[in-house]
Amino acid sequence: MPNEIRVRFAPSPTGYLHIGGVRTALYNWLFARQNAGKFILRIEDTDLNRSTAEAIRWILDGLDWMGLDWDEGPFVQTERLDLYNEHIDRLLASGKAYRCFCTPAELDAMRKKALAQNLPLKYDGRCRNLKEGERSGEHTLRFKAPQDGQIVIDDLIRGSVTFDQTQMDDLIIRRSDGSPTYNLTVVVDDALMGVTHVIRGEDHLSNTPRQVQLYEAFGYLVPKFGHMSLILGPDREKLSKRHGAASISEFMEMGYLPEALVNYLVRLGWSHGDQEIFSLEEVLEHWRLEDVGKSPAVFDHQKLEWLNGQWMKRVPSGEIARRLIPFLEKTGVVDQAPDLEWLEKLVLTLRERSLTLVEMAGKADFYFKELPYEAEPAQKFLTTDIEPLMEKAGEFLETVDPFDHETLYSKTKDWLETRGLKLKVLAQPLRVALTFRKDSPGLFEVMEVLGKEKTLKRIARAREWIRNQ
RNA sequence: GGCCCCAUCGUCUAACGGUUAGGACGCCAGCCUCUCACGUUGGUAAUACGGGUUCGAAUCCCGUUGGGGUCACCA
């Protein structure tokens, strides 16, 4: 399949999966799926000092959670070192690479000097034309970068971008410890894996011309590039940990839904009419890489939260119930796995008023166990005045059958009306009695989920509390 | 500092060169209501600046300003 579209996501396993990386993965995945292409996962771990197996796990888990499945890989670069060495040898043999004996200290001094004189920070190429044996010892390998002409990149998102080769320095392709560096490994891998479209963050744009030089040096076909704008923090700098949550695991822990995150991330720099809510299927149908905007976007937690609230109501309640369990366990109110069917009913009462799973779990506690009354509403609503009516209400509720919210609502209303009372007078006291606080789901929904027995028990407990005041 | 990218409400974004510059989040107010939410109605708020091109510019061109990215033996 020579015309097959092949894209890749190539994170380095040096920490949590950044939300910007998730967006990159998403765009690549979408592009592959829309074009019946292949989505390749590659782990770029050539920085031995910073890469960890744990981070690889986080990446895989994050993609899995987002529902982004890959077709090939994960390939791991440290397992492909022979390939890189072979390519480096080729450059050496054709005179396109050379040994550089400059020490880190020497290079650092060069940089400092250039900075002080306001000159471009560029390696001066002093080892470029060394005579055999002129210097020896520990050395790196540098690519002999072409020094004239221009490189024009026809970027899928940005349009035509031109770079002058004059200011491109000879980048290091092999460290003194013998390991290959990023710019070499990406090019070798992308070429060997047949990657046709490189979709990545704008922070890689200035790397692109150097990579193009390498493609040309190897005689490989240059892929198409698409550089997406970055996600910014409120201060308009690249989003990072210091702006708060920036990694996908944090969003998972905060009780966000992958549906909402996908929706939010895809709307950063892209739109389709006035539509705000997109399922993955809808995104697949409407999203186009070439419609993606060029300007960077500030990450807006509040809008994500709103979107998540929308998805809390859209994802099937049984599914929400299932995902809620770990969050309930974390709150410590549940000791054993709750019945899923019952949990789903509970979810139905809470989904309209919960922006995240964390919030929902927090609001669900009263369903599981009796809690101390919140001081202020207890004082205000659990009064000796109301106690007799609560007693009567308890007696009346015992007779209601079936014990579902519709029946409860209409019968309670009728019962109160025959006594010339409005629901309002009883609603808040009952709410405090049943939920121990002033805000809760609808009173009768609460009763239904609680069941007759617990409902009556809690009313009795409230009356006792009043009498003890 | 060199190179590169970017520029519409606070934020995310719409607007074949002709619109009262639209929508969404947020915020404010009203409505709905057993509380809180949800929902709903209305309000708030933007084309960075200066030159061109054109009958006509948010839109095309140039410049200025501002912001960002990148210049590692990181990726």
Coordinates of C-alpha atoms (C1' of nucleotides) in Angstrom, one line a residue:
Chain A
M1 CA 0.0 0.0 0.0
P2 CA 2.3 2.7 -1.2
N3 CA -0.1 5.6 -0.7
E4 CA -1.1 4.7 2.8
I5 CA -1.1 7.5 5.2
R6 CA 1.1 6.9 8.2
V7 CA 1.4 9.1 11.2
R8 CA 3.0 8.7 14.6
F9 CA 3.0 9.9 18.2
A10 CA 6.5 9.9 19.6
P11 CA 6.6 11.0 23.2
S12 CA 9.7 10.8 25.4
P13 CA 9.1 8.9 28.6
T14 CA 10.5 11.5 31.0
G15 CA 7.5 12.2 33.1
Y16 CA 3.7 12.3 33.1
L17 CA 1.9 12.6 29.8
H18 CA 1.4 16.3 29.2
I19 CA -2.0 17.5 28.0
G20 CA -0.3 19.0 25.0
G21 CA 1.1 15.6 24.1
V22 CA -2.4 14.2 24.5
R23 CA -3.7 16.7 22.0
T24 CA -0.9 15.8 19.6
A25 CA -1.8 12.2 19.9
L26 CA -5.4 12.9 19.3
Y27 CA -4.7 14.9 16.2
N28 CA -2.5 12.2 14.8
W29 CA -5.1 9.5 15.7
L30 CA -7.9 11.5 14.0
F31 CA -5.8 12.1 10.9
A32 CA -5.0 8.4 10.7
R33 CA -8.6 7.2 11.3
Q34 CA -10.0 9.7 8.8
N35 CA -7.7 8.6 6.1
A36 CA -7.8 4.9 6.7
G37 CA -4.1 5.3 7.6
K38 CA -1.9 3.9 10.4
F39 CA -1.2 5.4 13.8
I40 CA 2.2 4.4 15.1
L41 CA 3.3 4.7 18.7
R42 CA 7.0 5.3 19.3
I43 CA 8.8 5.8 22.6
E44 CA 11.8 8.2 22.3
D45 CA 13.9 7.2 25.2
T46 CA 17.4 7.9 23.9
D47 CA 18.0 10.2 26.9
L48 CA 18.9 7.4 29.2
N49 CA 19.2 9.6 32.2
R50 CA 15.6 10.9 32.2
S51 CA 13.7 8.0 30.7
T52 CA 11.8 5.7 33.0
A53 CA 9.8 2.5 32.6
E54 CA 7.1 4.1 34.8
A55 CA 6.7 7.0 32.4
I56 CA 6.1 4.5 29.5
R57 CA 3.3 3.0 31.6
W58 CA 1.8 6.4 32.1
I59 CA 1.8 7.2 28.4
L60 CA 0.2 3.9 27.5
D61 CA -2.4 4.2 30.2
G62 CA -3.2 7.8 29.2
L63 CA -3.7 6.9 25.6
D64 CA -5.8 3.9 26.5
W65 CA -8.0 6.0 28.8
M66 CA -8.5 8.6 26.0
G67 CA -9.5 5.8 23.7
L68 CA -6.7 6.4 21.3
D69 CA -5.6 3.0 20.0
W70 CA -2.5 2.6 17.9
D71 CA -1.9 0.2 15.0
E72 CA 1.9 -0.3 15.3
G73 CA 4.3 -0.2 18.2
P74 CA 5.1 0.8 20.7
F75 CA 8.5 0.9 19.2
V76 CA 11.3 1.8 21.6
Q77 CA 14.3 3.7 20.3
T78 CA 16.8 2.1 22.7
E79 CA 16.0 -1.2 21.0
R80 CA 16.9 0.3 17.6
L81 CA 20.4 1.6 18.2
D82 CA 21.9 -0.6 15.4
L83 CA 19.8 1.2 12.9
Y84 CA 20.9 4.6 14.1
N85 CA 24.6 3.6 14.1
E86 CA 24.3 2.2 10.7
H87 CA 22.9 5.6 9.5
I88 CA 25.6 7.5 11.3
D89 CA 28.2 5.3 9.6
R90 CA 26.7 6.2 6.3
L91 CA 27.1 9.9 7.0
L92 CA 30.6 9.4 8.2
A93 CA 31.5 7.4 5.1
S94 CA 30.1 10.0 2.7
G95 CA 31.9 12.8 4.6
K96 CA 28.6 14.3 5.8
A97 CA 29.6 13.9 9.4
Y98 CA 32.7 14.6 11.4
R99 CA 34.3 14.2 14.8
C100 CA 34.1 17.1 17.2
F101 CA 36.5 17.2 20.1
C102 CA 35.1 20.3 21.7
T103 CA 34.4 19.7 25.4
P104 CA 31.1 20.9 27.1
A105 CA 33.1 23.5 28.9
E106 CA 34.5 24.8 25.6
L107 CA 31.1 24.9 24.0
D108 CA 29.7 26.7 27.0
A109 CA 32.3 29.3 26.8
M110 CA 31.5 29.8 23.1
R111 CA 27.9 30.3 23.9
K112 CA 28.6 32.8 26.7
K113 CA 30.8 34.8 24.5
A114 CA 28.3 34.9 21.6
L115 CA 25.6 35.9 24.0
A116 CA 27.7 38.7 25.5
Q117 CA 28.5 40.1 22.0
N118 CA 24.9 39.7 20.9
L119 CA 25.9 37.3 18.2
P120 CA 23.8 34.3 17.0
L121 CA 24.3 31.2 19.2
K122 CA 25.8 28.9 16.6
Y123 CA 28.6 26.3 16.7
D124 CA 31.5 27.8 14.9
G125 CA 32.5 24.6 13.2
R126 CA 36.0 24.6 14.5
C127 CA 36.3 20.9 14.3
R128 CA 34.8 20.7 10.9
N129 CA 38.0 20.6 8.9
L130 CA 40.4 19.1 11.4
K131 CA 43.4 17.3 10.0
E132 CA 43.7 13.6 10.9
G133 CA 45.3 13.3 14.3
E134 CA 45.1 17.1 15.0
R135 CA 42.9 16.5 18.0
S136 CA 42.1 13.2 19.8
G137 CA 40.3 11.7 22.7
E138 CA 36.6 11.8 23.6
H139 CA 34.5 13.2 20.9
T140 CA 31.0 13.6 19.6
L141 CA 29.9 13.3 16.0
R142 CA 28.4 16.3 14.2
F143 CA 26.4 16.5 11.0
K144 CA 28.0 18.7 8.4
A145 CA 25.0 21.0 7.7
P146 CA 24.7 22.5 4.2
Q147 CA 25.5 26.2 4.5
D148 CA 23.8 27.8 1.5
G149 CA 20.4 28.1 0.1
Q150 CA 17.1 27.9 1.8
I151 CA 14.8 25.3 3.1
V152 CA 11.1 25.8 2.5
I153 CA 8.6 23.8 4.5
D154 CA 5.1 23.6 3.2
D155 CA 3.4 23.2 6.5
L156 CA 0.0 21.6 6.6
I157 CA -1.2 24.1 9.3
R158 CA 1.1 27.0 8.9
G159 CA 1.6 27.3 5.2
S160 CA 5.0 28.0 3.7
V161 CA 7.8 28.6 6.1
T162 CA 11.3 29.5 4.9
F163 CA 14.6 29.0 6.7
D164 CA 18.0 30.2 5.7
Q165 CA 20.6 27.4 5.8
T166 CA 23.3 29.9 6.5
Q167 CA 22.4 30.0 10.1
M168 CA 22.1 26.3 10.7
D169 CA 24.8 24.9 12.8
D170 CA 26.3 21.4 12.7
L171 CA 24.2 19.5 15.1
I172 CA 25.5 16.7 17.2
I173 CA 24.2 13.4 16.0
R174 CA 26.1 11.1 18.4
R175 CA 27.1 11.9 22.0
S176 CA 30.5 11.2 23.3
D177 CA 29.0 8.1 25.1
G178 CA 28.1 6.8 21.7
S179 CA 24.3 7.3 21.9
P180 CA 22.4 8.9 19.0
T181 CA 20.6 12.2 19.5
Y182 CA 17.0 13.2 18.9
N183 CA 17.3 14.9 15.5
L184 CA 19.0 11.9 14.0
T185 CA 16.7 9.2 15.5
V186 CA 13.5 10.9 14.5
V187 CA 14.6 11.2 11.0
V188 CA 15.8 7.6 10.8
D189 CA 12.7 6.2 12.4
D190 CA 10.2 8.4 10.6
A191 CA 11.9 7.4 7.3
L192 CA 12.2 3.7 8.1
M193 CA 8.6 3.5 9.5
G194 CA 7.3 5.2 6.3
V195 CA 5.8 8.1 8.2
T196 CA 4.1 10.3 5.6
H197 CA 2.8 13.1 7.9
V198 CA 4.5 14.5 10.9
I199 CA 2.0 16.2 13.1
R200 CA 3.5 17.7 16.2
G201 CA 3.7 20.8 18.4
E202 CA 5.0 24.1 17.2
D203 CA 7.9 23.8 19.5
H204 CA 9.4 21.5 16.9
L205 CA 9.0 23.9 14.0
S206 CA 12.6 25.3 14.3
N207 CA 13.9 21.7 14.4
T208 CA 12.3 20.9 11.1
P209 CA 14.8 22.4 8.7
R210 CA 17.6 20.5 10.3
Q211 CA 15.7 17.3 10.0
V212 CA 15.0 18.1 6.4
Q213 CA 18.7 18.4 5.9
L214 CA 19.2 14.9 7.3
Y215 CA 16.4 13.4 5.1
E216 CA 18.2 14.9 2.2
A217 CA 21.6 13.7 3.3
F218 CA 20.2 10.1 3.5
G219 CA 18.3 10.5 0.3
Y220 CA 15.0 9.8 2.0
L221 CA 11.7 11.2 1.0
V222 CA 10.8 14.2 3.2
P223 CA 7.4 13.7 4.8
K224 CA 4.7 16.4 5.1
F225 CA 4.8 18.5 8.3
G226 CA 2.0 20.0 10.3
H227 CA 2.9 22.1 13.3
M228 CA 0.1 22.7 15.7
S229 CA 0.1 25.7 18.0
L230 CA 0.9 25.2 21.7
I231 CA -1.4 25.1 24.7
L232 CA -0.7 28.1 26.9
G233 CA -1.3 28.8 30.6
P234 CA -3.1 31.9 31.8
D235 CA 0.1 33.9 31.6
R236 CA 0.3 32.9 27.9
E237 CA 3.4 30.8 28.4
K238 CA 3.6 27.2 27.4
L239 CA 1.3 25.2 29.7
S240 CA 3.3 23.5 32.5
K241 CA 3.0 22.1 36.0
R242 CA 3.2 25.5 37.6
H243 CA -0.1 26.4 36.0
G244 CA -1.8 23.6 37.9
A245 CA -2.9 20.5 36.2
A246 CA -1.0 19.8 33.0
S247 CA -0.8 16.0 32.8
I248 CA -3.5 13.6 31.9
S249 CA -3.2 11.6 35.1
E250 CA -4.2 14.7 37.0
F251 CA -7.3 15.1 35.0
M252 CA -8.1 11.5 35.5
E253 CA -7.7 12.0 39.2
M254 CA -9.8 15.1 39.3
G255 CA -12.7 13.1 37.9
Y256 CA -12.9 14.3 34.4
L257 CA -14.3 12.1 31.6
P258 CA -12.2 11.3 28.5
E259 CA -15.2 12.3 26.4
A260 CA -15.0 15.8 27.8
L261 CA -11.3 16.0 27.4
V262 CA -11.4 14.9 23.8
N263 CA -14.2 17.4 23.2
Y264 CA -12.2 20.2 24.9
L265 CA -8.9 19.5 23.3
V266 CA -10.3 19.3 19.8
R267 CA -12.1 22.6 20.2
L268 CA -8.8 24.3 21.0
G269 CA -8.0 25.8 17.7
W270 CA -10.8 24.3 15.7
S271 CA -14.6 24.8 15.4
H272 CA -17.5 23.6 13.4
G273 CA -20.2 26.2 13.2
D274 CA -21.6 27.0 16.6
Q275 CA -21.4 23.5 17.9
E276 CA -19.7 23.0 21.3
I277 CA -20.5 19.4 22.1
F278 CA -18.7 16.8 20.0
S279 CA -18.6 13.1 20.5
L280 CA -15.6 11.3 19.1
E281 CA -17.8 10.1 16.2
E282 CA -18.8 13.7 15.4
V283 CA -15.2 14.9 15.6
L284 CA -14.2 12.1 13.2
E285 CA -16.9 13.3 10.8
H286 CA -16.2 17.0 10.8
W287 CA -12.7 17.7 12.0
R288 CA -10.1 18.5 9.3
L289 CA -6.4 19.1 9.9
E290 CA -6.3 22.0 7.5
D291 CA -9.1 23.7 9.5
V292 CA -7.0 23.8 12.6
G293 CA -6.1 27.3 13.6
K294 CA -2.5 28.7 13.9
S295 CA -2.7 30.8 17.0
P296 CA -1.9 29.3 20.4
A297 CA -4.8 28.7 22.8
V298 CA -5.0 29.4 26.5
F299 CA -6.1 26.5 28.5
D300 CA -9.4 27.3 30.2
H301 CA -10.2 25.1 33.2
Q302 CA -13.6 26.6 33.6
K303 CA -14.7 25.7 30.2
L304 CA -13.4 22.2 30.5
E305 CA -15.4 21.9 33.7
W306 CA -18.5 23.0 32.0
L307 CA -18.0 20.6 29.2
N308 CA -17.4 17.8 31.7
G309 CA -20.7 18.7 33.3
Q310 CA -22.3 18.3 29.9
W311 CA -20.7 14.9 29.4
M312 CA -21.7 13.8 32.9
K313 CA -25.3 14.0 31.6
R314 CA -24.6 12.5 28.3
V315 CA -22.5 9.5 29.1
P316 CA -24.9 6.6 29.9
S317 CA -25.7 6.5 33.6
G318 CA -24.6 3.0 34.0
E319 CA -21.2 3.9 32.6
I320 CA -20.9 6.8 35.0
A321 CA -21.9 4.5 37.9
R322 CA -19.1 2.2 36.9
R323 CA -16.5 4.9 36.7
L324 CA -17.7 6.5 39.9
I325 CA -16.8 3.5 42.1
P326 CA -13.1 4.2 42.5
F327 CA -13.9 7.8 43.5
L328 CA -16.4 6.6 46.0
E329 CA -13.8 4.3 47.5
K330 CA -11.5 7.1 47.8
T331 CA -13.9 9.1 49.9
G332 CA -14.1 6.2 52.4
V333 CA -17.9 6.1 52.6
V334 CA -18.2 2.7 50.9
D335 CA -16.8 -0.4 52.4
Q336 CA -17.9 -2.9 49.8
A337 CA -18.7 -2.7 46.1
P338 CA -22.1 -1.2 45.8
D339 CA -24.9 -2.7 43.7
L340 CA -24.5 -1.3 40.2
E341 CA -28.2 -1.0 39.5
W342 CA -28.7 0.9 42.7
L343 CA -25.7 3.0 42.0
E344 CA -27.1 3.9 38.6
K345 CA -30.2 5.3 40.3
L346 CA -28.0 7.3 42.6
V347 CA -26.1 8.7 39.6
L348 CA -29.3 9.8 38.0
T349 CA -30.1 12.0 41.0
L350 CA -26.6 13.5 41.0
R351 CA -25.6 13.9 37.4
E352 CA -27.3 17.2 36.9
R353 CA -25.5 18.8 39.8
S354 CA -22.0 17.3 39.4
L355 CA -19.3 18.8 37.2
T356 CA -16.9 15.9 37.9
L357 CA -16.8 12.4 39.3
V358 CA -15.0 13.8 42.3
E359 CA -17.8 16.2 42.9
M360 CA -20.4 13.5 42.5
A361 CA -18.6 11.1 44.9
G362 CA -18.5 13.9 47.4
K363 CA -22.2 14.6 47.1
A364 CA -23.1 11.0 47.3
D365 CA -21.9 10.3 50.8
F366 CA -25.2 10.6 52.5
Y367 CA -26.7 7.8 50.5
F368 CA -24.2 5.4 52.1
K369 CA -24.2 6.4 55.7
E370 CA -25.6 8.7 58.3
L371 CA -23.6 11.9 58.9
P372 CA -23.6 14.6 61.4
Y373 CA -26.0 17.4 60.5
E374 CA -24.5 20.5 59.0
A375 CA -24.7 23.0 61.9
E376 CA -26.4 25.9 60.2
P377 CA -29.2 24.2 58.3
A378 CA -29.9 21.9 61.3
Q379 CA -30.4 24.9 63.5
K380 CA -32.5 26.6 61.0
F381 CA -34.8 23.8 59.9
L382 CA -34.7 21.1 62.5
T383 CA -36.9 23.0 65.0
T384 CA -39.3 22.0 67.7
D385 CA -42.0 23.8 65.6
I386 CA -41.6 21.4 62.8
E387 CA -41.1 18.2 64.8
P388 CA -44.9 17.3 65.1
L389 CA -45.3 17.7 61.3
M390 CA -42.3 15.5 60.7
E391 CA -43.8 12.9 62.9
K392 CA -47.0 13.0 60.9
A393 CA -45.1 13.0 57.6
G394 CA -43.2 9.9 58.8
E395 CA -46.5 8.1 59.5
F396 CA -47.9 9.2 56.2
L397 CA -44.8 8.2 54.2
E398 CA -45.0 4.7 55.6
T399 CA -48.2 4.2 53.8
V400 CA -47.0 5.3 50.4
D401 CA -46.7 2.5 47.9
P402 CA -45.0 2.2 45.5
F403 CA -42.1 4.1 47.1
D404 CA -41.0 5.9 43.9
H405 CA -40.4 9.6 43.4
E406 CA -43.4 10.2 41.2
T407 CA -45.8 8.6 43.7
L408 CA -44.1 10.2 46.6
Y409 CA -44.2 13.6 45.1
S410 CA -47.8 13.7 44.2
K411 CA -49.1 11.9 47.3
T412 CA -47.1 14.1 49.6
K413 CA -48.3 17.2 47.9
D414 CA -51.9 16.1 48.2
W415 CA -51.4 15.1 51.8
L416 CA -50.0 18.5 52.6
E417 CA -52.7 20.3 50.7
T418 CA -55.5 18.7 52.6
R419 CA -53.8 20.3 55.6
G420 CA -53.6 23.7 53.9
L421 CA -49.8 23.4 53.7
K422 CA -47.3 24.0 51.0
L423 CA -44.5 21.6 50.2
K424 CA -42.1 24.4 51.0
V425 CA -42.7 24.2 54.7
L426 CA -41.6 20.6 54.9
A427 CA -39.0 20.3 52.1
Q428 CA -36.0 21.8 53.8
P429 CA -36.5 20.1 57.2
L430 CA -36.9 16.8 55.5
R431 CA -33.9 17.4 53.3
V432 CA -31.7 18.1 56.3
A433 CA -33.1 15.0 58.0
L434 CA -32.5 12.8 55.0
T435 CA -29.2 14.2 53.6
F436 CA -27.8 16.0 56.6
R437 CA -27.3 19.2 54.6
K438 CA -29.1 22.0 52.9
D439 CA -28.4 21.2 49.3
S440 CA -29.2 17.9 47.7
P441 CA -30.9 16.1 44.8
G442 CA -34.7 16.3 44.7
L443 CA -36.3 15.2 47.9
F444 CA -38.4 12.4 46.5
E445 CA -35.6 11.1 44.3
V446 CA -33.6 10.9 47.5
M447 CA -36.3 9.0 49.2
E448 CA -36.7 6.6 46.4
V449 CA -32.9 5.8 46.3
L450 CA -32.7 5.6 50.1
G451 CA -35.8 3.3 50.3
K452 CA -38.6 3.4 52.7
E453 CA -36.8 1.9 55.6
K454 CA -33.8 4.3 55.7
T455 CA -36.1 7.3 55.0
L456 CA -38.3 6.6 58.0
K457 CA -35.3 5.9 60.1
R458 CA -33.6 9.2 59.3
I459 CA -36.8 11.1 60.0
A460 CA -37.0 9.4 63.4
R461 CA -33.4 10.3 64.0
A462 CA -34.0 13.9 63.2
R463 CA -36.9 14.1 65.5
E464 CA -34.9 12.6 68.3
W465 CA -32.1 15.1 67.6
I466 CA -34.7 18.0 67.8
R467 CA -36.0 16.7 71.1
N468 CA -32.5 16.5 72.5
Q469 CA -31.8 20.2 71.8
Chain B
rG1 C1' 20.2 38.8 20.8
rG2 C1' 19.6 35.5 15.8
rC3 C1' 15.9 32.6 13.5
rC4 C1' 10.8 31.1 13.2
rC5 C1' 5.5 31.4 14.5
rC6 C1' 1.2 34.1 16.1
rA7 C1' -2.5 38.5 16.7
rU8 C1' -11.3 39.3 16.8
rC9 C1' -14.9 40.1 23.6
rG10 C1' -11.1 38.2 30.0
rU11 C1' -10.9 32.9 27.6
rC12 C1' -12.2 29.3 23.3
rU13 C1' -13.8 30.7 18.6
rA14 C1' -17.5 32.4 13.8
rA15 C1' -17.7 35.9 10.0
rC16 C1' -16.8 33.7 -0.2
rG17 C1' -13.7 41.8 0.6
rG18 C1' -20.1 44.2 1.8
rU19 C1' -23.1 41.3 8.9
rU20 C1' -26.4 45.9 13.9
rA21 C1' -18.8 41.7 14.1
rG22 C1' -22.2 35.7 15.6
rG23 C1' -21.8 31.5 19.2
rA24 C1' -19.7 29.3 23.7
rC25 C1' -17.3 29.5 28.8
rG26 C1' -17.1 33.1 32.7
rC27 C1' -19.5 37.2 35.1
rC28 C1' -24.3 40.1 36.1
rA29 C1' -29.8 40.1 36.2
rG30 C1' -34.7 37.7 35.4
rC31 C1' -37.6 33.2 34.9
rC32 C1' -38.3 28.0 36.4
rU33 C1' -38.3 25.6 41.4
rC34 C1' -38.8 21.4 47.5
rU35 C1' -32.8 23.3 48.2
rC36 C1' -28.6 23.2 45.1
rA37 C1' -28.0 22.5 40.3
rC38 C1' -29.8 21.8 35.3
rG39 C1' -32.6 24.5 31.9
rU40 C1' -34.1 29.1 29.9
rU41 C1' -34.3 34.7 28.7
rG42 C1' -31.6 39.1 28.6
rG43 C1' -27.2 41.9 29.6
rU44 C1' -21.6 42.7 29.8
rA45 C1' -17.5 42.6 26.5
rA46 C1' -13.4 42.3 20.8
rU47 C1' -11.3 43.3 15.2
rA48 C1' -3.5 45.8 18.9
rC49 C1' -1.6 50.3 16.1
rG50 C1' -0.1 52.9 11.5
rG51 C1' 0.1 53.0 6.5
rG52 C1' -1.4 51.3 1.8
rU53 C1' -4.7 48.3 -2.2
rU54 C1' -10.1 48.8 -3.0
rC55 C1' -16.3 52.0 -4.4
rG56 C1' -15.9 49.1 0.2
rA57 C1' -10.9 45.9 4.8
rA58 C1' -11.6 42.1 10.9
rU59 C1' -10.6 39.9 6.1
rC60 C1' -5.3 41.3 1.1
rC61 C1' -0.1 43.8 1.3
rC62 C1' 3.8 46.5 4.1
rG63 C1' 5.5 48.3 8.7
rU64 C1' 5.2 49.0 14.1
rU65 C1' 4.0 47.0 18.6
rG66 C1' 2.9 43.0 21.6
rG67 C1' 3.1 37.8 22.8
rG68 C1' 5.1 32.9 22.1
rG69 C1' 8.6 29.1 20.4
rU70 C1' 13.6 27.8 19.5
rC71 C1' 18.8 28.3 19.5
rA72 C1' 21.7 21.5 24.7
rC73 C1' 26.4 15.8 24.3
rC74 C1' 16.8 17.1 26.2
rA75 C1' 13.1 15.4 23.2

